[in-house]
Tab-separated table of C-alpha atoms in Angstrom:
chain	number	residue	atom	x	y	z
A	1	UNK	CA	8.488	-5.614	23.944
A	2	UNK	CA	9.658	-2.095	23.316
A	3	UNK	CA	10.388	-0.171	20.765
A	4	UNK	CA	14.579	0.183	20.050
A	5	UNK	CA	15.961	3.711	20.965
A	6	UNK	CA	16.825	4.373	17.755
A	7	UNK	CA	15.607	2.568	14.277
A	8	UNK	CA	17.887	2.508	11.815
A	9	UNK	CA	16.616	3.698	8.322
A	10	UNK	CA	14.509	1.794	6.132
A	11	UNK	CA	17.281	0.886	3.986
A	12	UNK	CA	16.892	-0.915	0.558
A	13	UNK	CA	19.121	-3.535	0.349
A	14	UNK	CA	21.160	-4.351	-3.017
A	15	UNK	CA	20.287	-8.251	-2.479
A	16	UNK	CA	19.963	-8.940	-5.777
A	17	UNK	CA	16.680	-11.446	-4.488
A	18	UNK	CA	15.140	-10.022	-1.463
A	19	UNK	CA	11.867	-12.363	-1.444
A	20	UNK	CA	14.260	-15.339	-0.909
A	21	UNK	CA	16.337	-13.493	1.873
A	22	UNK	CA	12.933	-12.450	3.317
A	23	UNK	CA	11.613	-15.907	3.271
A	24	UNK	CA	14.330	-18.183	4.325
A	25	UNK	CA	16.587	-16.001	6.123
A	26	UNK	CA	16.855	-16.484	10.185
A	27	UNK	CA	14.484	-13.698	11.124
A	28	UNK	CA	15.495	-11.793	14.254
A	29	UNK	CA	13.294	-9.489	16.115
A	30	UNK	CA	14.676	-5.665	17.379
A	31	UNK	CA	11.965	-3.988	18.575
A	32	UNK	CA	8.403	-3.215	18.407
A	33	UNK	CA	6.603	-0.576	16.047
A	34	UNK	CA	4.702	1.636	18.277
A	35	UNK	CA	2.542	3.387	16.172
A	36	UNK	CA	1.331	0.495	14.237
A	37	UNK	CA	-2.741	-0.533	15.274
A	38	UNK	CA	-1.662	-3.698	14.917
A	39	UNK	CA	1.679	-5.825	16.192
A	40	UNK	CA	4.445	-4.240	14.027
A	41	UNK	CA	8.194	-5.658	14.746
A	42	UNK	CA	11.304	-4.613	13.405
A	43	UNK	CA	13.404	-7.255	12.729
A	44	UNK	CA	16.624	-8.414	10.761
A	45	UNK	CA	16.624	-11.455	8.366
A	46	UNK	CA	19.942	-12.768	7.539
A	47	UNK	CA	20.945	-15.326	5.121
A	48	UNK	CA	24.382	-16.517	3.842
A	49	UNK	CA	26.285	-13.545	4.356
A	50	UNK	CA	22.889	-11.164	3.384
A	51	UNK	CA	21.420	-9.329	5.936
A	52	UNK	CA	18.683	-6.578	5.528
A	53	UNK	CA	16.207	-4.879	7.748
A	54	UNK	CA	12.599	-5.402	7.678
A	55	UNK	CA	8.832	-5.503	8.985
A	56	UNK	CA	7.413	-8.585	10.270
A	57	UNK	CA	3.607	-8.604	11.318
A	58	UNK	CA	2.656	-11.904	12.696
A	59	UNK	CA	-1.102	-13.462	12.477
A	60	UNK	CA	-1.464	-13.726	15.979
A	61	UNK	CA	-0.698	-9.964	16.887
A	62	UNK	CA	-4.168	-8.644	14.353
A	63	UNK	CA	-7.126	-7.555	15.605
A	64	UNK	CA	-10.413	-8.296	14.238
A	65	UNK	CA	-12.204	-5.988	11.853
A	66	UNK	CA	-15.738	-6.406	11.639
A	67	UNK	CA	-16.202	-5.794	7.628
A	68	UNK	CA	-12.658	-7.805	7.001
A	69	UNK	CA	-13.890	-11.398	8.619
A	70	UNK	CA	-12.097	-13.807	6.246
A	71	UNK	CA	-8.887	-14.772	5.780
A	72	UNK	CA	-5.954	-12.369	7.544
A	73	UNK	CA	-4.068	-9.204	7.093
A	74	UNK	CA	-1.010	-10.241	6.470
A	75	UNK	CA	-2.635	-12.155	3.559
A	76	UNK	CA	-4.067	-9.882	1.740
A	77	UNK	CA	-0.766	-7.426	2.233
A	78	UNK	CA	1.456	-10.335	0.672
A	79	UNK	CA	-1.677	-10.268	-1.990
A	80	UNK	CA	-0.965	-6.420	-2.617
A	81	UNK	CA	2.458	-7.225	-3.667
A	82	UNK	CA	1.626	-10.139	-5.858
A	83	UNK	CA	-0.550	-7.353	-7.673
A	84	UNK	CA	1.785	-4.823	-7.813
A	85	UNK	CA	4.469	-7.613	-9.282
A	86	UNK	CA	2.230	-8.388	-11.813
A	87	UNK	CA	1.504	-4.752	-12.866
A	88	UNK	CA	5.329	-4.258	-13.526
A	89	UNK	CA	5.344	-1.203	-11.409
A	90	UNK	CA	6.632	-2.633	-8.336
A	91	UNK	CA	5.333	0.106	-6.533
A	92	UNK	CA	4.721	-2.643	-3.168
A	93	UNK	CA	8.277	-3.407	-1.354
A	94	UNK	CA	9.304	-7.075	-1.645
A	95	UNK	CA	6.317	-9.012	0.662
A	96	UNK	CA	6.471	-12.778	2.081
A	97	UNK	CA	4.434	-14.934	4.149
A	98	UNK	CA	6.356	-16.892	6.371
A	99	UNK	CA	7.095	-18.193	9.855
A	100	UNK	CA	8.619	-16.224	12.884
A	101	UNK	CA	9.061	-16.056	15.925
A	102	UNK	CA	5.653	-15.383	16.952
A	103	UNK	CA	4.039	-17.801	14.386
A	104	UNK	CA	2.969	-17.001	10.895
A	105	UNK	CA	2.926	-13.522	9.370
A	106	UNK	CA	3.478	-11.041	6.966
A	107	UNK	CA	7.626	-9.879	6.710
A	108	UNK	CA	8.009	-7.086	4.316
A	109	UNK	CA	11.568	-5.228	3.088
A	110	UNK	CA	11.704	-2.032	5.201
A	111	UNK	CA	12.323	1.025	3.056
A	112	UNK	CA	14.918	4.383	3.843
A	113	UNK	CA	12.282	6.932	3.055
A	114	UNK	CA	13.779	10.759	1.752
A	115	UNK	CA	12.231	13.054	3.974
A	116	UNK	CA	12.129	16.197	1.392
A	117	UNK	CA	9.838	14.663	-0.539
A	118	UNK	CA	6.878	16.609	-1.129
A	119	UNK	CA	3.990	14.872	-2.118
A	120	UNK	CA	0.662	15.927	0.496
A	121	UNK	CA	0.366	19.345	1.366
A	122	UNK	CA	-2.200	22.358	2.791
A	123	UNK	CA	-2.346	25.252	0.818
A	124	UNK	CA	-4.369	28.827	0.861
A	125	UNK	CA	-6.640	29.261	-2.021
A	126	UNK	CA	-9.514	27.641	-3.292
A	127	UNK	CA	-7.525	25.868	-6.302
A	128	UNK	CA	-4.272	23.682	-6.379
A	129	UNK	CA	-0.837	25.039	-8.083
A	130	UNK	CA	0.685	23.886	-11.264
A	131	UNK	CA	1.847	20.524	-10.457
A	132	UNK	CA	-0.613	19.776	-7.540
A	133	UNK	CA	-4.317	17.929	-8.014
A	134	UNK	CA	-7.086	18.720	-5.612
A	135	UNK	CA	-8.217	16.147	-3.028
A	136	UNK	CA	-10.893	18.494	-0.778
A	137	UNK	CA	-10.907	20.782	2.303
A	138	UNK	CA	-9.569	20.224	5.435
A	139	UNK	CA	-10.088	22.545	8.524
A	140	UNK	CA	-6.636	23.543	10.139
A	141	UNK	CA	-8.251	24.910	13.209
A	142	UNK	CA	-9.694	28.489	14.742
A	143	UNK	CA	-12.448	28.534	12.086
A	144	UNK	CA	-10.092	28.133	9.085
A	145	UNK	CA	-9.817	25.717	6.228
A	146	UNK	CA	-6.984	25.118	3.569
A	147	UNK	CA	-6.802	22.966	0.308
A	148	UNK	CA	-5.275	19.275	0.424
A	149	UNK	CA	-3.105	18.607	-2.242
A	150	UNK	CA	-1.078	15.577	-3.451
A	151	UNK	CA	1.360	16.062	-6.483
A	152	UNK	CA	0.608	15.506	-10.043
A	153	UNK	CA	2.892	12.915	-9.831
A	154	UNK	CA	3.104	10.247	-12.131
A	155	UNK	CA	4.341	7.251	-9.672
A	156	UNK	CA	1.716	8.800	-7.711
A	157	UNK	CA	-1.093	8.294	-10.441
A	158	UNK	CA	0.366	4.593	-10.592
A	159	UNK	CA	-0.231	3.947	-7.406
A	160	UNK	CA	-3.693	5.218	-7.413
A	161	UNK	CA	-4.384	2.616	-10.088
A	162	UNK	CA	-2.991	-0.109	-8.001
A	163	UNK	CA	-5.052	0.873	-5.033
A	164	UNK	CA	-8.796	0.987	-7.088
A	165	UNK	CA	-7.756	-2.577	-8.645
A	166	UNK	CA	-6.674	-3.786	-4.780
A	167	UNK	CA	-10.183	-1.860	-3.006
A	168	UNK	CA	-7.449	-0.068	-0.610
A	169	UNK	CA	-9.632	1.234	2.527
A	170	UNK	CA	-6.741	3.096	3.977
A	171	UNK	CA	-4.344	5.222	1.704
A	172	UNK	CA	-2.899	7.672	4.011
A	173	UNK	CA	0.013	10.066	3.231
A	174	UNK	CA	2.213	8.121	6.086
A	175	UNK	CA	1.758	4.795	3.880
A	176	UNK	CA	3.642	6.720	0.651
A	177	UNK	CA	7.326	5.753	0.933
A	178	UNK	CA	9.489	8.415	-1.385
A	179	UNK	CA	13.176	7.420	-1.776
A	180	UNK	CA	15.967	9.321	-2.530
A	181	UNK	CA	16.786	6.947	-5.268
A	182	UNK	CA	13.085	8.272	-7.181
A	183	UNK	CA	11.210	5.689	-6.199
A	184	UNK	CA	7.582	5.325	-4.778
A	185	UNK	CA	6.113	2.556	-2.473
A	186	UNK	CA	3.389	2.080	-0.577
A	187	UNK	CA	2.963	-0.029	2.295
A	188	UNK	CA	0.186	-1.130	4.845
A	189	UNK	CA	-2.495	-3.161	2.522
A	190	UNK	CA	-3.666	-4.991	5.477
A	191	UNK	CA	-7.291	-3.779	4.492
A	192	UNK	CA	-7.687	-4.703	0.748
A	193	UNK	CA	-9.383	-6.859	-1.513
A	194	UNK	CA	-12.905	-6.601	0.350
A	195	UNK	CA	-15.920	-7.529	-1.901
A	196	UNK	CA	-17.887	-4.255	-1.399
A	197	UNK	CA	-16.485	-1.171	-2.619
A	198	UNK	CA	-14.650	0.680	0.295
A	199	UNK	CA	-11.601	2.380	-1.863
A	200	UNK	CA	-10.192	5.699	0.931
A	201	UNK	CA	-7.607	7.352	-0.452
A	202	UNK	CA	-6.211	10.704	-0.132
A	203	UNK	CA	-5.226	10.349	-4.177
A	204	UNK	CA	-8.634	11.459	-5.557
A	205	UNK	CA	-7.081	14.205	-7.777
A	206	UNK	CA	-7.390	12.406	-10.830
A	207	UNK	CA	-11.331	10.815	-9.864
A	208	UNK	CA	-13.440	11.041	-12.779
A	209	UNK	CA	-10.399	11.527	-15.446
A	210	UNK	CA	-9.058	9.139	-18.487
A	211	UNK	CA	-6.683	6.604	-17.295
A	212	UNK	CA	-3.556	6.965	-19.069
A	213	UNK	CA	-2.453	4.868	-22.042
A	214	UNK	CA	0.125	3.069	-19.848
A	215	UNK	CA	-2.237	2.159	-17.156
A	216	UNK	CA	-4.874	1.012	-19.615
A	217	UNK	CA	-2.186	-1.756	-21.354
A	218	UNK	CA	-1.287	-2.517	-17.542
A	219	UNK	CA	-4.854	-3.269	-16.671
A	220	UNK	CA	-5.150	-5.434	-19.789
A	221	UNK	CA	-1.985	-7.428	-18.860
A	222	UNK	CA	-3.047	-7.842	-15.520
A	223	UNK	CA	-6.564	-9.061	-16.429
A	224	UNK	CA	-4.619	-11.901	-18.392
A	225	UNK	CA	-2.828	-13.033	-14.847
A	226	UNK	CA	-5.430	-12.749	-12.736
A	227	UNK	CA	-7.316	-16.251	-15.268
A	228	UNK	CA	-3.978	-17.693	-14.745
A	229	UNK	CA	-0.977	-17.920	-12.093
A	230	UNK	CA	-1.242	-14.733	-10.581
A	231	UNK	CA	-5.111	-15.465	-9.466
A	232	UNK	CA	-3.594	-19.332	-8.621
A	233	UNK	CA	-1.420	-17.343	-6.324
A	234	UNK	CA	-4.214	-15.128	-4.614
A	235	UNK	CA	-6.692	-17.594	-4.352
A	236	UNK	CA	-4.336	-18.962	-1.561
A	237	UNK	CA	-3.928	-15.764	0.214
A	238	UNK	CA	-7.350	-14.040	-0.017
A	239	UNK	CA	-11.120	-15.666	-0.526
A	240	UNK	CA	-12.206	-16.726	-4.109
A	241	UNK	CA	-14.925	-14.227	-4.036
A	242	UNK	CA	-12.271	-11.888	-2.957
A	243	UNK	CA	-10.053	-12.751	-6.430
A	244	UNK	CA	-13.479	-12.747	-8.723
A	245	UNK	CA	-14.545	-8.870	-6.811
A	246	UNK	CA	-10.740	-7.822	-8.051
A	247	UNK	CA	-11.279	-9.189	-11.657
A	248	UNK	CA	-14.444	-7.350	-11.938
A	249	UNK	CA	-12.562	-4.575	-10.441
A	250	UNK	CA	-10.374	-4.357	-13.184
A	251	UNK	CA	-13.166	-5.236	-15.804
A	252	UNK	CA	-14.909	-1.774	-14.331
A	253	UNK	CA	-11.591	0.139	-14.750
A	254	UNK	CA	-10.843	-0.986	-18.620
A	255	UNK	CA	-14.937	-0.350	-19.274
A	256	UNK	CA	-15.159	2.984	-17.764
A	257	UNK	CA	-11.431	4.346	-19.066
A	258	UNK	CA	-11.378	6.375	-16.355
A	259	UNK	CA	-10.404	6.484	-12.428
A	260	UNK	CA	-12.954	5.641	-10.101
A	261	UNK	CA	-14.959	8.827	-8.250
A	262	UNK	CA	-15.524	8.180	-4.372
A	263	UNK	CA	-19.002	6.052	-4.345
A	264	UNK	CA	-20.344	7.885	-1.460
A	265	UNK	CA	-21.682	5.057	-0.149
A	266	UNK	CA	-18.121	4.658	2.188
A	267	UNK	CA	-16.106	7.565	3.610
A	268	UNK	CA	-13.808	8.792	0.435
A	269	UNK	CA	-10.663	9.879	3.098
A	270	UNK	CA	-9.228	7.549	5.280
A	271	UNK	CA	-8.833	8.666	9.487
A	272	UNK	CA	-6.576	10.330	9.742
A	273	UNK	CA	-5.482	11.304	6.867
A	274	UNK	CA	-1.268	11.075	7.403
């Protein structure tokens, strides 16, 4: 199938329940996502009069990862939501598992991003601006290097929580999702929850500092869910060694205080980077 001529904007739709619509509407495929590595459709799902655009990322269109062998992507992406639901922060768009047209899959809210948003760029100089953390060098070509930056941004910083509790091996600056209306998602969690430590992220600008207060309380609340419903919930998407790797996960993060520092043991920046 190809890809429409023109996608309309990831638009956020006012339903005032979007998981229902995005479960039990009649889900009708557009076109394809080209750029995705794995099957990406755009679709429509339309329910009593409600109608809003979204992603849907069926089972049988995911290729095989050697150090992901259990369960499935669209799993563990529907399992990054759960997590970010249970944080508060609802920093995940509004993620199902469900039936389509080509079998079971992941269906996800698709998202009008603001394209002024600045929050990843190159800069001259050997440290960041006011307002900018550090993530490392990059080389830019003909023998030069500049300074990656992401902003000191406090949705940001949320976010960065969310992905060392979820073991995100693939935060890349095309997976943040800035609207006009301030907010922040993130999207693509396909490869999360692994036992073995394999967090790449391009938001390393805070490694090695204090969490702040808010994440901390956050952490503790979350800790709470994961011995009740919300780890009832995940033990049905991802593997119970899976849900005991993302308690200890969080058991690190309230022990240590801090953010994580890359381990070295895994590449730190995900390929490539946007």
């Amino acid at each position: 199938m190809s890809a429409p001529e023109r996608i309309p904007p990831r638009s956020v739709t006012p339903d005032p329940n979007p998981a229902e619509l995005l479960a039990h509407g009649e889900l009708t495929v557009r076109g394809r996502i080209r750029e995705a590595s794995n099957a990406a459709l755009f679709c429509t799902v339309a329910l009593d009069g409600r109608q809003a655009s979204c992603v849907y990322k069926p089972v049988a269109g995911e290729r095989p990862l050697w150090d992901f062998p259990d369960g499935t992507l669209a799993g563990r992406e529907v399992a990054a939501y759960e997590v970010s639901e249970a944080t508060g922060w609802q920093l995940v768009p509004p993620t199902v598992l469900r039936e389509g047209p080509y079998g079971e899959g992941m269906c996800q809210l698709w998202i009008d991003v603001h394209p002024e948003a600045e929050l990843l760029a190159l800069v001259d100089g050997e440290e960041p601006e006011p307002g900018w953390k550090a993530v490392g060098f990059a080389e830019v070509g003909e023998g030069r290097t500049a300074l990656l930056v992401h902003a000191d941004d406090a949705r940001l910083r949320r976010l960065a929580v969310l992905d060392a509790v979820i073991n995100n091996a693939d935060r890349k600056g095309g997976h943040l999702l800035p609207t006009a209306g301030g907010r922040l998602y993130g999207i693509d969690h396909g490869v999360t929850f692994n036992v073995d430590n394999k967090l790449r992220t391009l938001l390393w600008g805070w490694a090695g500092e204090p969490l702040p207060e808010e994440a901390v309380g956050v952490l503790k609340t979350l800790r709470d869910a994961l011995d009740g419903p919300l780890g009832t919930r995940l033990a049905t998407l991802i593997t119970t060694a899976e849900v005991d790797a993302t308690r200890a996960r969080v058991d690190a993060l309230l022990t240590s205080g801090r953010h994580p520092e890359p381990s070295g043991d895994w590449p730190a920046i995900p390929w490539p980077p946007v």
